[in-house]
Amino acid sequence: MLNVIDLTSTLVRKYKPNERKFARYNASDLWGIVNGYHDPKTWFLGHSVKPHEAYRMWQGKWKHRQVQELLEDDYTLEQKQEVQHKDFVLVGMVDAMNSEFLLEIKTSDSVMPKAKEWAKYQTKIYCSMFQLPKGYIVQPIVKGQSIIL
């Protein structure tokens, strides 16, 4: 008889932080670095991910994929860009974009009344990297019979 299959260690292993490389920064990390939320040692060496954090990332990944499935006819998805600046490389991957603007999809469990400062910072960096005049921070919401961003 099968009692329980514990997937916790697999989930945590799959969502460990990406390996960091000297002089190579992800746009999504910059706000934390600039504002002192990541000290250099912790940022470079990474930190352990707690099970509830890994679960939230897993859920967010699937929400992203679901929204992107609905955008794929009109937007370029998961577009990566690397920009060399002096002695470092800035790396960014935008969730969705067209020729006029980009979308940065956020997947919080609760409806966010306004975008967080780090998300605004990240979106501005993406606009610069992808040379687009506008970027929108969006969140999928079910409202009545509609799914809106």
Tab-separated table of N, CA, C and O in Angstrom, residues 10-133:
chain	number	residue	atom	x	y	z
A	10	THR	N	12.941	16.965	-4.206
A	10	THR	CA	13.039	17.149	-5.656
A	10	THR	C	12.692	18.576	-6.034
A	10	THR	O	13.384	19.215	-6.837
A	11	LEU	N	11.629	19.112	-5.459
A	11	LEU	CA	11.213	20.485	-5.736
A	11	LEU	C	12.296	21.475	-5.335
A	11	LEU	O	12.673	22.357	-6.115
A	12	VAL	N	12.840	21.333	-4.142
A	12	VAL	CA	13.884	22.243	-3.655
A	12	VAL	C	15.125	22.145	-4.539
A	12	VAL	O	15.734	23.166	-4.880
A	13	ARG	N	15.494	20.956	-4.952
A	13	ARG	CA	16.666	20.766	-5.810
A	13	ARG	C	16.463	21.443	-7.171
A	13	ARG	O	17.360	22.086	-7.704
A	14	LYS	N	15.268	21.351	-7.732
A	14	LYS	CA	14.988	21.947	-9.043
A	14	LYS	C	14.965	23.467	-9.004
A	14	LYS	O	15.158	24.119	-10.025
A	15	TYR	N	14.706	24.049	-7.857
A	15	TYR	CA	14.592	25.504	-7.759
A	15	TYR	C	15.709	26.127	-6.931
A	15	TYR	O	15.531	27.190	-6.364
A	16	LYS	N	16.864	25.473	-6.925
A	16	LYS	CA	18.014	26.087	-6.264
A	16	LYS	C	18.438	27.289	-7.109
A	16	LYS	O	18.202	27.333	-8.322
A	17	PRO	N	19.090	28.281	-6.501
A	17	PRO	CA	19.501	29.466	-7.255
A	17	PRO	C	20.450	29.107	-8.396
A	17	PRO	O	21.233	28.164	-8.298
A	18	ASN	N	20.363	29.864	-9.486
A	18	ASN	CA	21.273	29.668	-10.608
A	18	ASN	C	22.700	29.974	-10.185
A	18	ASN	O	22.935	30.825	-9.331
A	19	GLU	N	23.626	29.284	-10.793
A	19	GLU	CA	25.034	29.538	-10.521
A	19	GLU	C	25.388	30.947	-10.997
A	19	GLU	O	25.016	31.358	-12.093
A	20	ARG	N	26.075	31.689	-10.173
A	20	ARG	CA	26.460	33.065	-10.498
A	20	ARG	C	27.824	33.079	-11.157
A	20	ARG	O	28.682	32.248	-10.850
A	21	LYS	N	28.016	34.039	-12.049
A	21	LYS	CA	29.298	34.221	-12.706
A	21	LYS	C	29.757	35.646	-12.461
A	21	LYS	O	28.967	36.583	-12.573
A	22	PHE	N	31.018	35.788	-12.151
A	22	PHE	CA	31.591	37.103	-11.880
A	22	PHE	C	31.401	38.009	-13.089
A	22	PHE	O	31.585	37.593	-14.234
A	23	ALA	N	30.992	39.257	-12.841
A	23	ALA	CA	30.808	40.304	-13.857
A	23	ALA	C	29.678	39.987	-14.829
A	23	ALA	O	29.652	40.464	-15.956
A	24	ARG	N	28.727	39.164	-14.404
A	24	ARG	CA	27.558	38.827	-15.222
A	24	ARG	C	26.344	38.901	-14.295
A	24	ARG	O	26.243	38.145	-13.335
A	25	TYR	N	25.431	39.833	-14.576
A	25	TYR	CA	24.320	40.106	-13.674
A	25	TYR	C	22.978	39.979	-14.400
A	25	TYR	O	22.832	40.469	-15.519
A	26	ASN	N	22.043	39.355	-13.743
A	26	ASN	CA	20.675	39.295	-14.270
A	26	ASN	C	19.946	40.575	-13.907
A	26	ASN	O	20.040	41.044	-12.766
A	27	ALA	N	19.196	41.103	-14.857
A	27	ALA	CA	18.425	42.321	-14.607
A	27	ALA	C	17.487	42.140	-13.419
A	27	ALA	O	17.263	43.067	-12.647
A	28	SER	N	16.973	40.943	-13.242
A	28	SER	CA	16.036	40.685	-12.148
A	28	SER	C	16.700	40.742	-10.772
A	28	SER	O	16.029	40.904	-9.762
A	29	ASP	N	18.025	40.653	-10.726
A	29	ASP	CA	18.757	40.721	-9.455
A	29	ASP	C	19.233	42.129	-9.096
A	29	ASP	O	19.582	42.385	-7.949
A	30	LEU	N	19.289	43.019	-10.055
A	30	LEU	CA	19.959	44.298	-9.836
A	30	LEU	C	19.355	45.143	-8.729
A	30	LEU	O	20.077	45.761	-7.962
A	31	TRP	N	18.041	45.208	-8.642
A	31	TRP	CA	17.423	46.038	-7.606
A	31	TRP	C	17.895	45.588	-6.228
A	31	TRP	O	18.244	46.406	-5.379
A	32	GLY	N	17.906	44.299	-5.994
A	32	GLY	CA	18.359	43.767	-4.703
A	32	GLY	C	19.819	44.060	-4.438
A	32	GLY	O	20.204	44.352	-3.303
A	33	ILE	N	20.646	44.010	-5.466
A	33	ILE	CA	22.069	44.303	-5.306
A	33	ILE	C	22.257	45.790	-4.999
A	33	ILE	O	22.919	46.158	-4.029
A	34	VAL	N	21.664	46.644	-5.820
A	34	VAL	CA	21.818	48.093	-5.679
A	34	VAL	C	21.259	48.595	-4.349
A	34	VAL	O	21.809	49.506	-3.736
A	35	ASN	N	20.186	47.993	-3.886
A	35	ASN	CA	19.527	48.453	-2.660
A	35	ASN	C	19.937	47.679	-1.407
A	35	ASN	O	19.310	47.823	-0.362
A	36	GLY	N	20.970	46.863	-1.509
A	36	GLY	CA	21.536	46.215	-0.335
A	36	GLY	C	20.798	44.986	0.167
A	36	GLY	O	21.073	44.498	1.261
A	37	TYR	N	19.880	44.431	-0.616
A	37	TYR	CA	19.182	43.219	-0.188
A	37	TYR	C	20.020	41.968	-0.437
A	37	TYR	O	19.777	40.925	0.152
A	38	HIS	N	20.973	42.074	-1.341
A	38	HIS	CA	21.913	40.975	-1.601
A	38	HIS	C	23.308	41.490	-1.282
A	38	HIS	O	23.798	42.374	-1.967
A	39	ASP	N	23.929	40.937	-0.262
A	39	ASP	CA	25.328	41.291	-0.067
A	39	ASP	C	26.134	40.488	-1.095
A	39	ASP	O	25.686	39.442	-1.562
A	40	PRO	N	27.307	40.980	-1.496
A	40	PRO	CA	28.058	40.333	-2.577
A	40	PRO	C	28.319	38.843	-2.354
A	40	PRO	O	28.170	38.047	-3.270
A	41	LYS	N	28.687	38.452	-1.148
A	41	LYS	CA	28.995	37.042	-0.883
A	41	LYS	C	27.750	36.168	-1.034
A	41	LYS	O	27.781	35.136	-1.703
A	42	THR	N	26.645	36.587	-0.429
A	42	THR	CA	25.404	35.801	-0.516
A	42	THR	C	24.911	35.739	-1.956
A	42	THR	O	24.465	34.699	-2.428
A	43	TRP	N	25.003	36.867	-2.669
A	43	TRP	CA	24.558	36.880	-4.064
A	43	TRP	C	25.389	35.909	-4.886
A	43	TRP	O	24.846	35.112	-5.637
A	44	PHE	N	26.720	35.967	-4.725
A	44	PHE	CA	27.594	35.144	-5.551
A	44	PHE	C	27.488	33.668	-5.200
A	44	PHE	O	27.428	32.814	-6.078
A	45	LEU	N	27.471	33.351	-3.910
A	45	LEU	CA	27.445	31.946	-3.489
A	45	LEU	C	26.038	31.360	-3.477
A	45	LEU	O	25.862	30.149	-3.449
A	46	GLY	N	25.033	32.231	-3.491
A	46	GLY	CA	23.652	31.762	-3.458
A	46	GLY	C	23.217	31.454	-2.035
A	46	GLY	O	23.988	31.563	-1.087
A	47	HIS	N	21.972	31.090	-1.897
A	47	HIS	CA	21.429	30.746	-0.587
A	47	HIS	C	20.537	29.526	-0.758
A	47	HIS	O	20.113	29.202	-1.868
A	48	SER	N	20.297	28.845	0.322
A	48	SER	CA	19.427	27.675	0.229
A	48	SER	C	17.975	28.142	0.055
A	48	SER	O	17.585	29.176	0.574
A	49	VAL	N	17.232	27.383	-0.697
A	49	VAL	CA	15.832	27.696	-0.946
A	49	VAL	C	14.981	26.847	-0.015
A	49	VAL	O	15.147	25.631	0.056
A	50	LYS	N	14.096	27.507	0.692
A	50	LYS	CA	13.178	26.795	1.593
A	50	LYS	C	12.050	26.172	0.772
A	50	LYS	O	11.714	26.672	-0.292
A	51	PRO	N	11.482	25.072	1.258
A	51	PRO	CA	10.427	24.403	0.495
A	51	PRO	C	9.278	25.327	0.077
A	51	PRO	O	8.810	25.252	-1.062
A	52	HIS	N	8.826	26.215	0.959
A	52	HIS	CA	7.706	27.084	0.570
A	52	HIS	C	8.116	28.083	-0.517
A	52	HIS	O	7.303	28.460	-1.352
A	53	GLU	N	9.405	28.479	-0.550
A	53	GLU	CA	9.893	29.365	-1.609
A	53	GLU	C	9.947	28.617	-2.943
A	53	GLU	O	9.549	29.156	-3.985
A	54	ALA	N	10.434	27.380	-2.911
A	54	ALA	CA	10.491	26.562	-4.123
A	54	ALA	C	9.088	26.301	-4.652
A	54	ALA	O	8.856	26.355	-5.869
A	55	TYR	N	8.150	26.070	-3.769
A	55	TYR	CA	6.763	25.831	-4.194
A	55	TYR	C	6.183	27.081	-4.869
A	55	TYR	O	5.535	26.992	-5.908
A	56	ARG	N	6.452	28.241	-4.303
A	56	ARG	CA	5.963	29.495	-4.882
A	56	ARG	C	6.574	29.710	-6.277
A	56	ARG	O	5.884	30.118	-7.211
A	57	MET	N	7.867	29.419	-6.437
A	57	MET	CA	8.519	29.557	-7.742
A	57	MET	C	7.928	28.580	-8.760
A	57	MET	O	7.715	28.926	-9.925
A	58	TRP	N	7.657	27.373	-8.316
A	58	TRP	CA	7.065	26.345	-9.180
A	58	TRP	C	5.686	26.789	-9.659
A	58	TRP	O	5.367	26.700	-10.840
A	59	GLN	N	4.880	27.287	-8.737
A	59	GLN	CA	3.555	27.779	-9.094
A	59	GLN	C	3.657	28.974	-10.053
A	59	GLN	O	2.904	29.077	-11.021
A	60	GLY	N	4.602	29.875	-9.793
A	60	GLY	CA	4.794	31.035	-10.654
A	60	GLY	C	5.203	30.655	-12.063
A	60	GLY	O	4.751	31.251	-13.044
A	61	LYS	N	6.062	29.638	-12.170
A	61	LYS	CA	6.491	29.172	-13.491
A	61	LYS	C	5.293	28.704	-14.310
A	61	LYS	O	5.159	29.052	-15.485
A	62	TRP	N	4.386	27.965	-13.683
A	62	TRP	CA	3.220	27.458	-14.411
A	62	TRP	C	2.244	28.567	-14.755
A	62	TRP	O	1.661	28.571	-15.833
A	63	LYS	N	2.079	29.533	-13.871
A	63	LYS	CA	1.215	30.682	-14.192
A	63	LYS	C	1.789	31.447	-15.379
A	63	LYS	O	1.047	31.853	-16.279
A	64	HIS	N	3.107	31.652	-15.382
A	64	HIS	CA	3.752	32.313	-16.520
A	64	HIS	C	3.457	31.572	-17.809
A	64	HIS	O	3.074	32.175	-18.810
A	65	ARG	N	3.666	30.279	-17.793
A	65	ARG	CA	3.447	29.475	-19.009
A	65	ARG	C	1.998	29.546	-19.474
A	65	ARG	O	1.734	29.608	-20.677
A	66	GLN	N	1.066	29.539	-18.536
A	66	GLN	CA	-0.346	29.619	-18.916
A	66	GLN	C	-0.660	30.953	-19.578
A	66	GLN	O	-1.336	31.001	-20.604
A	67	VAL	N	-0.183	32.035	-18.993
A	67	VAL	CA	-0.433	33.364	-19.571
A	67	VAL	C	0.261	33.476	-20.925
A	67	VAL	O	-0.328	33.952	-21.902
A	68	GLN	N	1.507	33.018	-21.000
A	68	GLN	CA	2.240	33.123	-22.252
A	68	GLN	C	1.584	32.308	-23.365
A	68	GLN	O	1.615	32.721	-24.527
A	69	GLU	N	0.976	31.203	-23.026
A	69	GLU	CA	0.251	30.418	-24.027
A	69	GLU	C	-0.843	31.258	-24.682
A	69	GLU	O	-1.100	31.160	-25.879
A	70	LEU	N	-1.475	32.128	-23.895
A	70	LEU	CA	-2.543	32.972	-24.419
A	70	LEU	C	-2.017	34.198	-25.165
A	70	LEU	O	-2.759	34.843	-25.901
A	71	LEU	N	-0.742	34.514	-24.992
A	71	LEU	CA	-0.136	35.669	-25.649
A	71	LEU	C	0.657	35.296	-26.903
A	71	LEU	O	1.030	36.173	-27.688
A	72	GLU	N	0.920	34.020	-27.105
A	72	GLU	CA	1.897	33.603	-28.114
A	72	GLU	C	1.564	34.008	-29.547
A	72	GLU	O	2.477	34.123	-30.374
A	73	ASP	N	0.310	34.263	-29.874
A	73	ASP	CA	-0.027	34.659	-31.240
A	73	ASP	C	0.362	36.104	-31.548
A	73	ASP	O	0.587	36.447	-32.712
A	74	ASP	N	0.434	36.944	-30.533
A	74	ASP	CA	0.653	38.373	-30.751
A	74	ASP	C	1.945	38.930	-30.157
A	74	ASP	O	2.239	40.112	-30.353
A	75	TYR	N	2.679	38.113	-29.427
A	75	TYR	CA	3.877	38.589	-28.740
A	75	TYR	C	5.042	37.628	-28.935
A	75	TYR	O	4.843	36.429	-29.104
A	76	THR	N	6.236	38.170	-28.860
A	76	THR	CA	7.441	37.357	-28.774
A	76	THR	C	7.628	37.037	-27.293
A	76	THR	O	7.529	37.931	-26.453
A	77	LEU	N	7.869	35.782	-26.975
A	77	LEU	CA	7.942	35.336	-25.583
A	77	LEU	C	9.369	34.957	-25.189
A	77	LEU	O	10.140	34.457	-26.004
A	78	GLU	N	9.680	35.185	-23.916
A	78	GLU	CA	10.953	34.758	-23.329
A	78	GLU	C	12.143	35.178	-24.187
A	78	GLU	O	13.047	34.380	-24.451
A	79	GLN	N	12.148	36.425	-24.583
A	79	GLN	CA	13.240	36.949	-25.407
A	79	GLN	C	14.417	37.325	-24.508
A	79	GLN	O	14.270	38.125	-23.598
A	80	LYS	N	15.574	36.742	-24.791
A	80	LYS	CA	16.769	36.993	-23.981
A	80	LYS	C	17.667	38.009	-24.681
A	80	LYS	O	17.784	38.002	-25.906
A	81	GLN	N	18.283	38.852	-23.868
A	81	GLN	CA	19.203	39.861	-24.384
A	81	GLN	C	20.396	39.945	-23.434
A	81	GLN	O	20.216	39.898	-22.212
A	82	GLU	N	21.582	40.070	-23.985
A	82	GLU	CA	22.791	40.285	-23.190
A	82	GLU	C	23.430	41.577	-23.665
A	82	GLU	O	23.629	41.763	-24.863
A	83	VAL	N	23.730	42.453	-22.712
A	83	VAL	CA	24.314	43.747	-23.048
A	83	VAL	C	25.649	43.884	-22.318
A	83	VAL	O	25.705	43.775	-21.094
A	84	GLN	N	26.691	44.095	-23.094
A	84	GLN	CA	28.012	44.331	-22.528
A	84	GLN	C	28.105	45.804	-22.149
A	84	GLN	O	27.803	46.677	-22.957
A	85	HIS	N	28.486	46.075	-20.905
A	85	HIS	CA	28.681	47.457	-20.458
A	85	HIS	C	29.996	47.520	-19.695
A	85	HIS	O	30.124	46.937	-18.619
A	86	LYS	N	30.952	48.198	-20.273
A	86	LYS	CA	32.294	48.309	-19.691
A	86	LYS	C	32.819	46.923	-19.333
A	86	LYS	O	33.037	46.104	-20.211
A	87	ASP	N	32.959	46.614	-18.032
A	87	ASP	CA	33.561	45.341	-17.639
A	87	ASP	C	32.554	44.322	-17.102
A	87	ASP	O	32.932	43.390	-16.407
A	88	PHE	N	31.280	44.484	-17.412
A	88	PHE	CA	30.296	43.484	-16.993
A	88	PHE	C	29.230	43.279	-18.065
A	88	PHE	O	29.092	44.082	-18.983
A	89	VAL	N	28.509	42.187	-17.931
A	89	VAL	CA	27.426	41.841	-18.855
A	89	VAL	C	26.118	41.864	-18.075
A	89	VAL	O	26.021	41.304	-16.986
A	90	LEU	N	25.125	42.505	-18.651
A	90	LEU	CA	23.789	42.533	-18.079
A	90	LEU	C	22.920	41.590	-18.902
A	90	LEU	O	22.892	41.684	-20.142
A	91	VAL	N	22.236	40.674	-18.228
A	91	VAL	CA	21.421	39.665	-18.892
A	91	VAL	C	19.964	39.881	-18.500
A	91	VAL	O	19.649	40.067	-17.322
A	92	GLY	N	19.093	39.876	-19.497
A	92	GLY	CA	17.670	40.016	-19.217
A	92	GLY	C	16.855	39.120	-20.123
A	92	GLY	O	17.252	38.838	-21.251
A	93	MET	N	15.730	38.661	-19.604
A	93	MET	CA	14.803	37.880	-20.407
A	93	MET	C	13.400	38.421	-20.156
A	93	MET	O	12.873	38.304	-19.056
A	94	VAL	N	12.832	39.006	-21.186
A	94	VAL	CA	11.525	39.630	-21.056
A	94	VAL	C	10.445	38.554	-21.251
A	94	VAL	O	10.594	37.642	-22.058
A	95	ASP	N	9.366	38.662	-20.479
A	95	ASP	CA	8.296	37.657	-20.541
A	95	ASP	C	7.553	37.680	-21.875
A	95	ASP	O	7.288	36.645	-22.464
A	96	ALA	N	7.195	38.885	-22.341
A	96	ALA	CA	6.470	39.019	-23.606
A	96	ALA	C	6.729	40.420	-24.146
A	96	ALA	O	6.844	41.382	-23.385
A	97	MET	N	6.805	40.527	-25.484
A	97	MET	CA	7.019	41.839	-26.083
A	97	MET	C	6.493	41.852	-27.511
A	97	MET	O	6.372	40.810	-28.150
A	98	ASN	N	6.160	43.058	-27.957
A	98	ASN	CA	5.861	43.272	-29.361
A	98	ASN	C	6.711	44.455	-29.813
A	98	ASN	O	7.635	44.846	-29.109
A	99	SER	N	6.417	45.053	-30.931
A	99	SER	CA	7.258	46.136	-31.434
A	99	SER	C	7.049	47.449	-30.686
A	99	SER	O	7.834	48.381	-30.850
A	100	GLU	N	6.027	47.530	-29.840
A	100	GLU	CA	5.699	48.782	-29.159
A	100	GLU	C	5.991	48.786	-27.658
A	100	GLU	O	6.292	49.822	-27.082
A	101	PHE	N	5.875	47.638	-26.998
A	101	PHE	CA	6.037	47.584	-25.545
A	101	PHE	C	6.344	46.165	-25.099
A	101	PHE	O	6.236	45.218	-25.869
A	102	LEU	N	6.717	46.049	-23.827
A	102	LEU	CA	6.959	44.731	-23.254
A	102	LEU	C	6.050	44.511	-22.053
A	102	LEU	O	5.524	45.460	-21.473
A	103	LEU	N	5.865	43.255	-21.725
A	103	LEU	CA	5.065	42.852	-20.569
A	103	LEU	C	5.945	42.077	-19.602
A	103	LEU	O	6.627	41.130	-20.000
A	104	GLU	N	5.924	42.475	-18.370
A	104	GLU	CA	6.601	41.739	-17.295
A	104	GLU	C	5.493	41.119	-16.448
A	104	GLU	O	4.710	41.832	-15.810
A	105	ILE	N	5.366	39.811	-16.492
A	105	ILE	CA	4.269	39.094	-15.841
A	105	ILE	C	4.648	38.766	-14.400
A	105	ILE	O	5.686	38.150	-14.153
A	106	LYS	N	3.813	39.154	-13.466
A	106	LYS	CA	3.996	38.827	-12.051
A	106	LYS	C	2.874	37.888	-11.643
A	106	LYS	O	1.733	38.032	-12.071
A	107	THR	N	3.202	36.935	-10.767
A	107	THR	CA	2.263	35.844	-10.498
A	107	THR	C	1.944	35.668	-9.017
A	107	THR	O	1.713	34.556	-8.561
A	108	SER	N	1.900	36.753	-8.284
A	108	SER	CA	1.582	36.686	-6.857
A	108	SER	C	0.230	36.002	-6.639
A	108	SER	O	-0.675	36.118	-7.463
A	109	ASP	N	0.101	35.301	-5.517
A	109	ASP	CA	-1.174	34.649	-5.198
A	109	ASP	C	-2.278	35.661	-4.923
A	109	ASP	O	-3.444	35.396	-5.162
A	110	SER	N	-1.901	36.815	-4.401
A	110	SER	CA	-2.900	37.850	-4.123
A	110	SER	C	-2.787	38.951	-5.172
A	110	SER	O	-1.725	39.163	-5.759
A	111	VAL	N	-3.884	39.642	-5.405
A	111	VAL	CA	-3.888	40.728	-6.377
A	111	VAL	C	-3.065	41.880	-5.817
A	111	VAL	O	-3.300	42.348	-4.704
A	112	MET	N	-2.106	42.325	-6.588
A	112	MET	CA	-1.251	43.431	-6.166
A	112	MET	C	-1.917	44.749	-6.557
A	112	MET	O	-2.210	44.957	-7.736
A	113	PRO	N	-2.168	45.631	-5.585
A	113	PRO	CA	-2.805	46.908	-5.924
A	113	PRO	C	-1.912	47.805	-6.770
A	113	PRO	O	-2.389	48.623	-7.540
A	114	LYS	N	-0.591	47.655	-6.621
A	114	LYS	CA	0.354	48.394	-7.455
A	114	LYS	C	1.639	47.585	-7.562
A	114	LYS	O	1.911	46.702	-6.736
A	115	ALA	N	2.416	47.894	-8.565
A	115	ALA	CA	3.660	47.162	-8.801
A	115	ALA	C	4.679	47.467	-7.716
A	115	ALA	O	4.755	48.585	-7.208
A	116	LYS	N	5.465	46.467	-7.381
A	116	LYS	CA	6.537	46.648	-6.399
A	116	LYS	C	7.700	47.395	-7.038
A	116	LYS	O	7.897	47.340	-8.258
A	117	GLU	N	8.477	48.071	-6.201
A	117	GLU	CA	9.574	48.894	-6.702
A	117	GLU	C	10.588	48.071	-7.498
A	117	GLU	O	11.097	48.516	-8.517
A	118	TRP	N	10.907	46.874	-7.036
A	118	TRP	CA	11.872	46.050	-7.751
A	118	TRP	C	11.354	45.660	-9.129
A	118	TRP	O	12.123	45.556	-10.083
A	119	ALA	N	10.042	45.468	-9.267
A	119	ALA	CA	9.459	45.117	-10.564
A	119	ALA	C	9.519	46.307	-11.520
A	119	ALA	O	9.784	46.149	-12.722
A	120	LYS	N	9.296	47.509	-10.990
A	120	LYS	CA	9.411	48.722	-11.814
A	120	LYS	C	10.849	48.880	-12.317
A	120	LYS	O	11.079	49.188	-13.488
A	121	TYR	N	11.799	48.686	-11.421
A	121	TYR	CA	13.219	48.806	-11.750
A	121	TYR	C	13.592	47.810	-12.850
A	121	TYR	O	14.221	48.160	-13.849
A	122	GLN	N	13.174	46.563	-12.666
A	122	GLN	CA	13.453	45.506	-13.631
A	122	GLN	C	12.847	45.845	-14.992
A	122	GLN	O	13.504	45.699	-16.028
A	123	THR	N	11.629	46.332	-15.004
A	123	THR	CA	10.945	46.656	-16.254
A	123	THR	C	11.630	47.818	-16.973
A	123	THR	O	11.777	47.798	-18.200
A	124	LYS	N	12.093	48.812	-16.228
A	124	LYS	CA	12.826	49.928	-16.843
A	124	LYS	C	14.121	49.432	-17.481
A	124	LYS	O	14.503	49.877	-18.569
A	125	ILE	N	14.792	48.531	-16.806
A	125	ILE	CA	16.029	47.968	-17.373
A	125	ILE	C	15.714	47.221	-18.664
A	125	ILE	O	16.409	47.375	-19.669
A	126	TYR	N	14.662	46.421	-18.653
A	126	TYR	CA	14.270	45.686	-19.859
A	126	TYR	C	13.934	46.641	-21.005
A	126	TYR	O	14.307	46.391	-22.150
A	127	CYS	N	13.221	47.726	-20.715
A	127	CYS	CA	12.895	48.702	-21.764
A	127	CYS	C	14.179	49.236	-22.394
A	127	CYS	O	14.263	49.378	-23.621
A	128	SER	N	15.165	49.526	-21.574
A	128	SER	CA	16.438	50.014	-22.076
A	128	SER	C	17.158	48.934	-22.883
A	128	SER	O	17.641	49.188	-23.988
A	129	MET	N	17.214	47.739	-22.361
A	129	MET	CA	17.914	46.647	-23.034
A	129	MET	C	17.298	46.308	-24.389
A	129	MET	O	18.008	46.024	-25.350
A	130	PHE	N	15.962	46.316	-24.448
A	130	PHE	CA	15.265	45.926	-25.667
A	130	PHE	C	14.856	47.124	-26.525
A	130	PHE	O	14.178	46.974	-27.522
A	131	GLN	N	15.273	48.324	-26.079
A	131	GLN	CA	15.016	49.568	-26.793
A	131	GLN	C	13.536	49.750	-27.121
A	131	GLN	O	13.147	50.033	-28.257
A	132	LEU	N	12.716	49.587	-26.093
A	132	LEU	CA	11.278	49.803	-26.217
A	132	LEU	C	10.873	50.953	-25.307
A	132	LEU	O	11.370	51.067	-24.185
A	133	PRO	N	9.957	51.805	-25.763
A	133	PRO	CA	9.598	52.986	-24.973
A	133	PRO	C	8.724	52.692	-23.754
A	133	PRO	O	8.707	53.472	-22.808
